[in-house]
Amino acid sequence: MLEGFSVFVAVVVLAVILIFLGVKPVPQGMEYTVERFGRYTQTLRPGMNLIIPLIDRVGHKINMMETVLDVPSQEIITKDNAMVQVDGVVFYQVLDAAKAAYEVNHLEFATLNLTMTNIRTVMGSMDLDELLSKRDEINARLLTVVDEATTPWGIKVTRIEIKNIAPPKDLVDSMARQMKAERDKRAAILTAEGERQAAILEAEGRKQAAILEADGRKESAFRDAEARERLAQAEARATLMLSEAISKGDVQAINYFVAQKYVEAIGKLAVAPNQKVLLMPLDTSGLIGTLAGVAELTRETLDKNGTRS
C-alpha cells in the first residue's frame, strides 16, 4: 500500500511539474518564440499560453515596445573636406518577433551599426553649410534608407534624429567671423538705405516747401495786383467825377483837387529821409478852407447819390 501511495505522489508531483513547465505567461509588450527540438514553431502572445513540456521551449523573449537607441558620436568628413562630430538617436519597434529573433543576430547592435554607416554616407555627400541648415532633410533621408534596410529583420524604424553637429573650433571661429562680417554688411546696407531715404524725404520736403512758398508769392502778387487794380479804378472814378465837376464850373472840386495834391506833397516831405524839419506855411487858413471845400464837395456828392437812389 505504501508503494502505491508513493507512486501516486510521484505521479502527482510529475504532473504538477509538467503543468508548470507547460504554462507560459507572457507579459504585455513582450512576445516569446517557441522552439521544438531547436526549430521555431510559434510565437506566444501576451497572456497565458500552453506549450508541450520537455519538447517545446521558449527560444527568444522579444520586446515589442518602441525602443530608443542612442547613436554614439562619430567623425564625418563632409563633401567640402570639413571634419565634424555627429551623434543622434534611433527609434524603432519590432513588428515580427520571429524575424527579429532569427533573421539577424544582435538586433540592436546591427541596427546601430547600420545607422552609423548611413549617417556617414548621407552626411558625407553634403557640404558643411547644408549639414547645418538642412537637418530635417538629413533625418528624412536617413529614415528612408535605414527603414528599408531593416524591413527583413521584422522591425520598423519610426524616427532618426541627428542631435549634435559639432565642427572643429577653428572652423567655428571662422564661421563666427564670417557671420559677423555678413551682419556688419547688412547693417551698413541698412544704414545707407536709411540715409538715402532720409535724404530723399528731406529733398521732397524742401521741394514741397519751395512749391508752397512759390504758390504763396503767386497768391500775394495776384492779390497785390488786384488791390492796385481796384485802387486805380477808384482813382479813375474819382478823377472822372472831379473832371465832371470842374467842367461844370464847380469851384469846390478845384479846391478838392488842389487840397489833395497839397496833402500828398506834405506827406512826401514828412517821410523824406533827408527831411529833418517840416516848415508849415503861415497862412493855413487857405488850407483849412480848402479842407472845408473838400468836406462840402463830399457832402454834396453823397446827397446826389442819395437822391438818385
mmCIF file of C-alpha atoms in Angstrom, residues 48-285:
data_model
loop_
_atom_site.group_PDB
_atom_site.id
_atom_site.type_symbol
_atom_site.label_atom_id
_atom_site.label_comp_id
_atom_site.label_asym_id
_atom_site.label_seq_id
_atom_site.Cartn_x
_atom_site.Cartn_y
_atom_site.Cartn_z
ATOM 1 C CA MET A 48 -1.446 32.735 -20.565
ATOM 2 C CA ASN A 49 -0.046 30.257 -23.121
ATOM 3 C CA LEU A 50 0.471 26.476 -23.132
ATOM 4 C CA ILE A 51 3.366 24.562 -24.656
ATOM 5 C CA ILE A 52 4.344 20.913 -24.665
ATOM 6 C CA PRO A 53 6.688 20.358 -21.717
ATOM 7 C CA LEU A 54 10.116 18.843 -22.362
ATOM 8 C CA ILE A 55 9.528 19.124 -26.140
ATOM 9 C CA ASP A 56 8.866 22.808 -26.647
ATOM 10 C CA ARG A 57 10.901 25.594 -25.084
ATOM 11 C CA VAL A 58 10.983 29.388 -25.210
ATOM 12 C CA GLY A 59 13.660 30.442 -27.694
ATOM 13 C CA HIS A 60 13.738 34.275 -27.520
ATOM 14 C CA LYS A 61 11.924 36.880 -25.485
ATOM 15 C CA ILE A 62 11.317 39.844 -27.781
ATOM 16 C CA ASN A 63 10.382 43.326 -26.571
ATOM 17 C CA MET A 64 7.594 44.618 -28.857
ATOM 18 C CA MET A 65 7.545 48.169 -27.463
ATOM 19 C CA GLU A 66 9.216 51.083 -29.244
ATOM 20 C CA THR A 67 12.873 51.228 -28.332
ATOM 21 C CA VAL A 68 15.256 54.200 -28.278
ATOM 22 C CA LEU A 69 18.798 53.508 -29.427
ATOM 23 C CA ASP A 70 21.494 56.079 -28.735
ATOM 24 C CA VAL A 71 23.913 56.616 -31.640
ATOM 25 C CA PRO A 72 27.374 57.480 -30.276
ATOM 26 C CA SER A 73 29.359 60.429 -31.589
ATOM 27 C CA GLN A 74 31.491 59.808 -34.674
ATOM 28 C CA GLU A 75 33.679 61.861 -37.002
ATOM 29 C CA ILE A 76 32.421 62.578 -40.506
ATOM 30 C CA ILE A 77 34.231 64.205 -43.421
ATOM 31 C CA THR A 78 31.863 66.375 -45.428
ATOM 32 C CA LYS A 79 31.887 66.945 -49.181
ATOM 33 C CA ASP A 80 33.983 70.115 -48.736
ATOM 34 C CA ASN A 81 36.508 68.245 -46.512
ATOM 35 C CA ALA A 82 35.317 69.591 -43.166
ATOM 36 C CA MET A 83 35.632 67.304 -40.139
ATOM 37 C CA VAL A 84 32.570 67.296 -37.868
ATOM 38 C CA GLN A 85 31.431 65.306 -34.840
ATOM 39 C CA VAL A 86 27.879 63.893 -35.161
ATOM 40 C CA ASP A 87 25.616 61.902 -32.848
ATOM 41 C CA GLY A 88 21.930 61.024 -32.806
ATOM 42 C CA VAL A 89 19.121 58.714 -31.716
ATOM 43 C CA VAL A 90 17.108 55.958 -33.433
ATOM 44 C CA PHE A 91 13.534 54.948 -32.580
ATOM 45 C CA TYR A 92 12.409 51.514 -33.753
ATOM 46 C CA GLN A 93 9.750 48.911 -32.954
ATOM 47 C CA VAL A 94 9.650 45.150 -33.550
ATOM 48 C CA LEU A 95 6.674 44.127 -35.688
ATOM 49 C CA ASP A 96 7.562 40.447 -36.282
ATOM 50 C CA ALA A 97 9.118 38.660 -33.311
ATOM 51 C CA ALA A 98 10.183 35.602 -35.352
ATOM 52 C CA LYS A 99 12.123 37.691 -37.920
ATOM 53 C CA ALA A 100 13.692 39.820 -35.194
ATOM 54 C CA ALA A 101 14.834 36.646 -33.431
ATOM 55 C CA TYR A 102 16.034 34.545 -36.357
ATOM 56 C CA GLU A 103 16.802 36.882 -39.304
ATOM 57 C CA VAL A 104 19.543 38.878 -37.595
ATOM 58 C CA ASN A 105 21.965 38.269 -34.771
ATOM 59 C CA HIS A 106 22.146 41.004 -32.105
ATOM 60 C CA LEU A 107 19.342 43.168 -33.413
ATOM 61 C CA GLU A 108 20.259 46.353 -31.546
ATOM 62 C CA PHE A 109 23.927 46.109 -32.483
ATOM 63 C CA ALA A 110 23.068 45.534 -36.141
ATOM 64 C CA THR A 111 20.591 48.450 -36.193
ATOM 65 C CA LEU A 112 23.100 50.755 -34.514
ATOM 66 C CA ASN A 113 25.921 49.974 -36.937
ATOM 67 C CA LEU A 114 23.622 50.250 -39.948
ATOM 68 C CA THR A 115 22.504 53.687 -38.762
ATOM 69 C CA MET A 116 26.059 54.917 -38.148
ATOM 70 C CA THR A 117 27.171 53.733 -41.585
ATOM 71 C CA ASN A 118 24.304 55.521 -43.329
ATOM 72 C CA ILE A 119 24.925 58.696 -41.312
ATOM 73 C CA ARG A 120 28.463 58.773 -42.701
ATOM 74 C CA THR A 121 27.174 58.073 -46.216
ATOM 75 C CA VAL A 122 24.385 60.669 -46.253
ATOM 76 C CA MET A 123 26.170 63.456 -44.425
ATOM 77 C CA GLY A 124 29.456 62.827 -46.212
ATOM 78 C CA SER A 125 27.769 63.670 -49.524
ATOM 79 C CA MET A 126 26.773 67.161 -48.323
ATOM 80 C CA ASP A 127 28.595 70.428 -47.724
ATOM 81 C CA LEU A 128 29.028 71.806 -44.227
ATOM 82 C CA ASP A 129 26.534 74.595 -44.842
ATOM 83 C CA GLU A 130 23.963 72.011 -45.949
ATOM 84 C CA LEU A 131 24.590 69.934 -42.813
ATOM 85 C CA LEU A 132 23.910 72.920 -40.591
ATOM 86 C CA SER A 133 20.851 74.194 -42.462
ATOM 87 C CA LYS A 134 19.120 71.014 -43.742
ATOM 88 C CA ARG A 135 18.866 68.822 -40.663
ATOM 89 C CA ASP A 136 15.259 67.834 -41.396
ATOM 90 C CA GLU A 137 16.251 66.692 -44.870
ATOM 91 C CA ILE A 138 19.108 64.615 -43.410
ATOM 92 C CA ASN A 139 16.741 62.969 -40.908
ATOM 93 C CA ALA A 140 14.254 62.121 -43.655
ATOM 94 C CA ARG A 141 16.899 60.586 -45.924
ATOM 95 C CA LEU A 142 18.364 58.520 -43.084
ATOM 96 C CA LEU A 143 14.930 57.273 -42.057
ATOM 97 C CA THR A 144 14.106 56.145 -45.589
ATOM 98 C CA VAL A 145 17.379 54.293 -46.097
ATOM 99 C CA VAL A 146 17.609 52.607 -42.667
ATOM 100 C CA ASP A 147 13.920 51.624 -42.534
ATOM 101 C CA GLU A 148 14.159 49.963 -45.934
ATOM 102 C CA ALA A 149 17.329 48.081 -44.931
ATOM 103 C CA THR A 150 15.858 46.798 -41.644
ATOM 104 C CA THR A 151 12.488 45.646 -43.042
ATOM 105 C CA PRO A 152 13.705 41.982 -43.456
ATOM 106 C CA TRP A 153 14.543 41.961 -39.746
ATOM 107 C CA GLY A 154 10.878 42.448 -38.793
ATOM 108 C CA ILE A 155 11.324 45.922 -37.306
ATOM 109 C CA LYS A 156 10.019 49.375 -38.192
ATOM 110 C CA VAL A 157 12.341 52.361 -37.804
ATOM 111 C CA THR A 158 9.959 55.167 -36.822
ATOM 112 C CA ARG A 159 12.369 58.064 -36.426
ATOM 113 C CA ILE A 160 16.023 59.053 -36.732
ATOM 114 C CA GLU A 161 17.160 62.343 -35.242
ATOM 115 C CA ILE A 162 20.581 63.983 -35.523
ATOM 116 C CA LYS A 163 21.225 65.551 -32.131
ATOM 117 C CA ASN A 164 24.505 67.419 -32.441
ATOM 118 C CA ILE A 165 26.705 68.553 -35.320
ATOM 119 C CA ALA A 166 29.961 69.925 -33.928
ATOM 120 C CA PRO A 167 32.538 71.395 -36.360
ATOM 121 C CA PRO A 168 36.132 71.921 -35.155
ATOM 122 C CA LYS A 169 36.842 75.009 -33.018
ATOM 123 C CA ASP A 170 38.874 76.811 -35.695
ATOM 124 C CA LEU A 171 36.087 76.252 -38.187
ATOM 125 C CA VAL A 172 33.526 77.554 -35.688
ATOM 126 C CA ASP A 173 35.652 80.673 -35.147
ATOM 127 C CA SER A 174 35.894 81.177 -38.913
ATOM 128 C CA MET A 175 32.134 80.795 -39.273
ATOM 129 C CA ALA A 176 31.600 83.291 -36.453
ATOM 130 C CA ARG A 177 33.844 85.837 -38.196
ATOM 131 C CA GLN A 178 32.031 85.243 -41.472
ATOM 132 C CA MET A 179 28.671 85.657 -39.762
ATOM 133 C CA LYS A 180 29.853 88.874 -38.088
ATOM 134 C CA ALA A 181 31.096 90.235 -41.410
ATOM 135 C CA GLU A 182 27.787 89.381 -43.045
ATOM 136 C CA ARG A 183 25.850 91.086 -40.263
ATOM 137 C CA ASP A 184 28.099 94.164 -40.470
ATOM 138 C CA LYS A 185 27.497 94.227 -44.218
ATOM 139 C CA ARG A 186 23.729 94.040 -43.753
ATOM 140 C CA ALA A 187 23.906 96.747 -41.078
ATOM 141 C CA ALA A 188 25.923 99.016 -43.402
ATOM 142 C CA ILE A 189 23.438 98.411 -46.212
ATOM 143 C CA LEU A 190 20.505 99.200 -43.938
ATOM 144 C CA THR A 191 22.240 102.340 -42.645
ATOM 145 C CA ALA A 192 22.974 103.522 -46.183
ATOM 146 C CA GLU A 193 19.421 102.781 -47.226
ATOM 147 C CA GLY A 194 18.108 104.704 -44.242
ATOM 148 C CA GLU A 195 20.320 107.704 -45.025
ATOM 149 C CA ARG A 196 19.204 107.555 -48.653
ATOM 150 C CA GLN A 197 15.549 107.514 -47.663
ATOM 151 C CA ALA A 198 16.163 110.374 -45.225
ATOM 152 C CA ALA A 199 17.865 112.430 -47.960
ATOM 153 C CA ILE A 200 15.005 111.710 -50.356
ATOM 154 C CA LEU A 201 12.416 112.724 -47.764
ATOM 155 C CA GLU A 202 14.379 115.868 -46.914
ATOM 156 C CA ALA A 203 14.629 116.786 -50.600
ATOM 157 C CA GLU A 204 10.920 116.133 -51.036
ATOM 158 C CA GLY A 205 10.240 118.357 -48.032
ATOM 159 C CA ARG A 206 12.356 121.176 -49.452
ATOM 160 C CA LYS A 207 10.620 120.756 -52.808
ATOM 161 C CA GLN A 208 7.183 120.945 -51.233
ATOM 162 C CA ALA A 209 8.248 123.958 -49.161
ATOM 163 C CA ALA A 210 9.542 125.725 -52.278
ATOM 164 C CA ILE A 211 6.325 124.922 -54.120
ATOM 165 C CA LEU A 212 4.213 126.239 -51.257
ATOM 166 C CA GLU A 213 6.384 129.356 -50.990
ATOM 167 C CA ALA A 214 6.071 129.981 -54.736
ATOM 168 C CA ASP A 215 2.318 129.461 -54.515
ATOM 169 C CA GLY A 216 2.238 131.960 -51.644
ATOM 170 C CA ARG A 217 4.219 134.525 -53.614
ATOM 171 C CA LYS A 218 1.947 133.958 -56.610
ATOM 172 C CA GLU A 219 -1.180 134.448 -54.491
ATOM 173 C CA SER A 220 0.324 137.518 -52.833
ATOM 174 C CA ALA A 221 1.276 139.029 -56.182
ATOM 175 C CA PHE A 222 -2.185 138.273 -57.523
ATOM 176 C CA ARG A 223 -3.829 139.966 -54.553
ATOM 177 C CA ASP A 224 -1.436 142.957 -54.770
ATOM 178 C CA ALA A 225 -2.256 143.338 -58.450
ATOM 179 C CA GLU A 226 -5.948 143.047 -57.692
ATOM 180 C CA ALA A 227 -5.617 145.725 -54.969
ATOM 181 C CA ARG A 228 -3.705 148.035 -57.299
ATOM 182 C CA GLU A 229 -6.334 147.460 -59.975
ATOM 183 C CA ARG A 230 -9.118 148.373 -57.590
ATOM 184 C CA LEU A 231 -7.180 151.428 -56.386
ATOM 185 C CA ALA A 232 -6.641 152.522 -59.969
ATOM 186 C CA GLN A 233 -10.315 152.022 -60.701
ATOM 187 C CA ALA A 234 -11.217 154.095 -57.636
ATOM 188 C CA GLU A 235 -8.772 156.836 -58.621
ATOM 189 C CA ALA A 236 -10.147 156.748 -62.159
ATOM 190 C CA ARG A 237 -13.678 157.145 -60.897
ATOM 191 C CA ALA A 238 -12.601 159.981 -58.576
ATOM 192 C CA THR A 239 -10.755 161.725 -61.395
ATOM 193 C CA LEU A 240 -13.800 161.316 -63.646
ATOM 194 C CA MET A 241 -16.066 162.811 -61.017
ATOM 195 C CA LEU A 242 -13.570 165.642 -60.433
ATOM 196 C CA SER A 243 -13.338 166.329 -64.139
ATOM 197 C CA GLU A 244 -17.106 166.458 -64.454
ATOM 198 C CA ALA A 245 -17.327 168.819 -61.505
ATOM 199 C CA ILE A 246 -14.628 171.128 -62.938
ATOM 200 C CA SER A 247 -16.284 171.089 -66.341
ATOM 201 C CA LYS A 248 -19.463 172.292 -64.665
ATOM 202 C CA GLY A 249 -17.550 175.124 -63.021
ATOM 203 C CA ASP A 250 -17.699 173.776 -59.512
ATOM 204 C CA VAL A 251 -15.066 175.706 -57.522
ATOM 205 C CA GLN A 252 -15.166 173.192 -54.670
ATOM 206 C CA ALA A 253 -13.994 170.464 -56.995
ATOM 207 C CA ILE A 254 -10.978 172.566 -57.888
ATOM 208 C CA ASN A 255 -10.328 173.123 -54.184
ATOM 209 C CA TYR A 256 -10.587 169.360 -53.609
ATOM 210 C CA PHE A 257 -8.045 168.668 -56.336
ATOM 211 C CA VAL A 258 -5.625 171.300 -55.022
ATOM 212 C CA ALA A 259 -6.041 170.110 -51.426
ATOM 213 C CA GLN A 260 -5.377 166.513 -52.423
ATOM 214 C CA LYS A 261 -2.148 167.407 -54.161
ATOM 215 C CA TYR A 262 -1.197 169.687 -51.274
ATOM 216 C CA VAL A 263 -1.671 166.936 -48.689
ATOM 217 C CA GLU A 264 0.249 164.422 -50.804
ATOM 218 C CA ALA A 265 3.157 166.855 -51.149
ATOM 219 C CA ILE A 266 3.270 167.473 -47.390
ATOM 220 C CA GLY A 267 3.170 163.705 -46.753
ATOM 221 C CA LYS A 268 6.119 163.117 -49.086
ATOM 222 C CA LEU A 269 8.085 165.859 -47.359
ATOM 223 C CA ALA A 270 7.325 164.300 -43.961
ATOM 224 C CA VAL A 271 8.614 160.827 -44.874
ATOM 225 C CA ALA A 272 11.655 162.020 -46.842
ATOM 226 C CA PRO A 273 14.845 160.505 -45.280
ATOM 227 C CA ASN A 274 16.800 163.739 -45.556
ATOM 228 C CA GLN A 275 13.993 165.919 -44.201
ATOM 229 C CA LYS A 276 14.507 166.717 -40.524
ATOM 230 C CA VAL A 277 12.379 169.885 -40.104
ATOM 231 C CA LEU A 278 8.986 170.452 -41.738
ATOM 232 C CA LEU A 279 8.023 174.121 -42.212
ATOM 233 C CA MET A 280 4.302 174.740 -42.451
ATOM 234 C CA PRO A 281 3.055 177.853 -44.328
ATOM 235 C CA LEU A 282 1.978 180.760 -42.137
ATOM 236 C CA ASP A 283 -1.265 181.127 -43.972
ATOM 237 C CA THR A 284 -3.075 177.974 -43.006
ATOM 238 C CA SER A 285 -6.467 179.496 -43.458
#
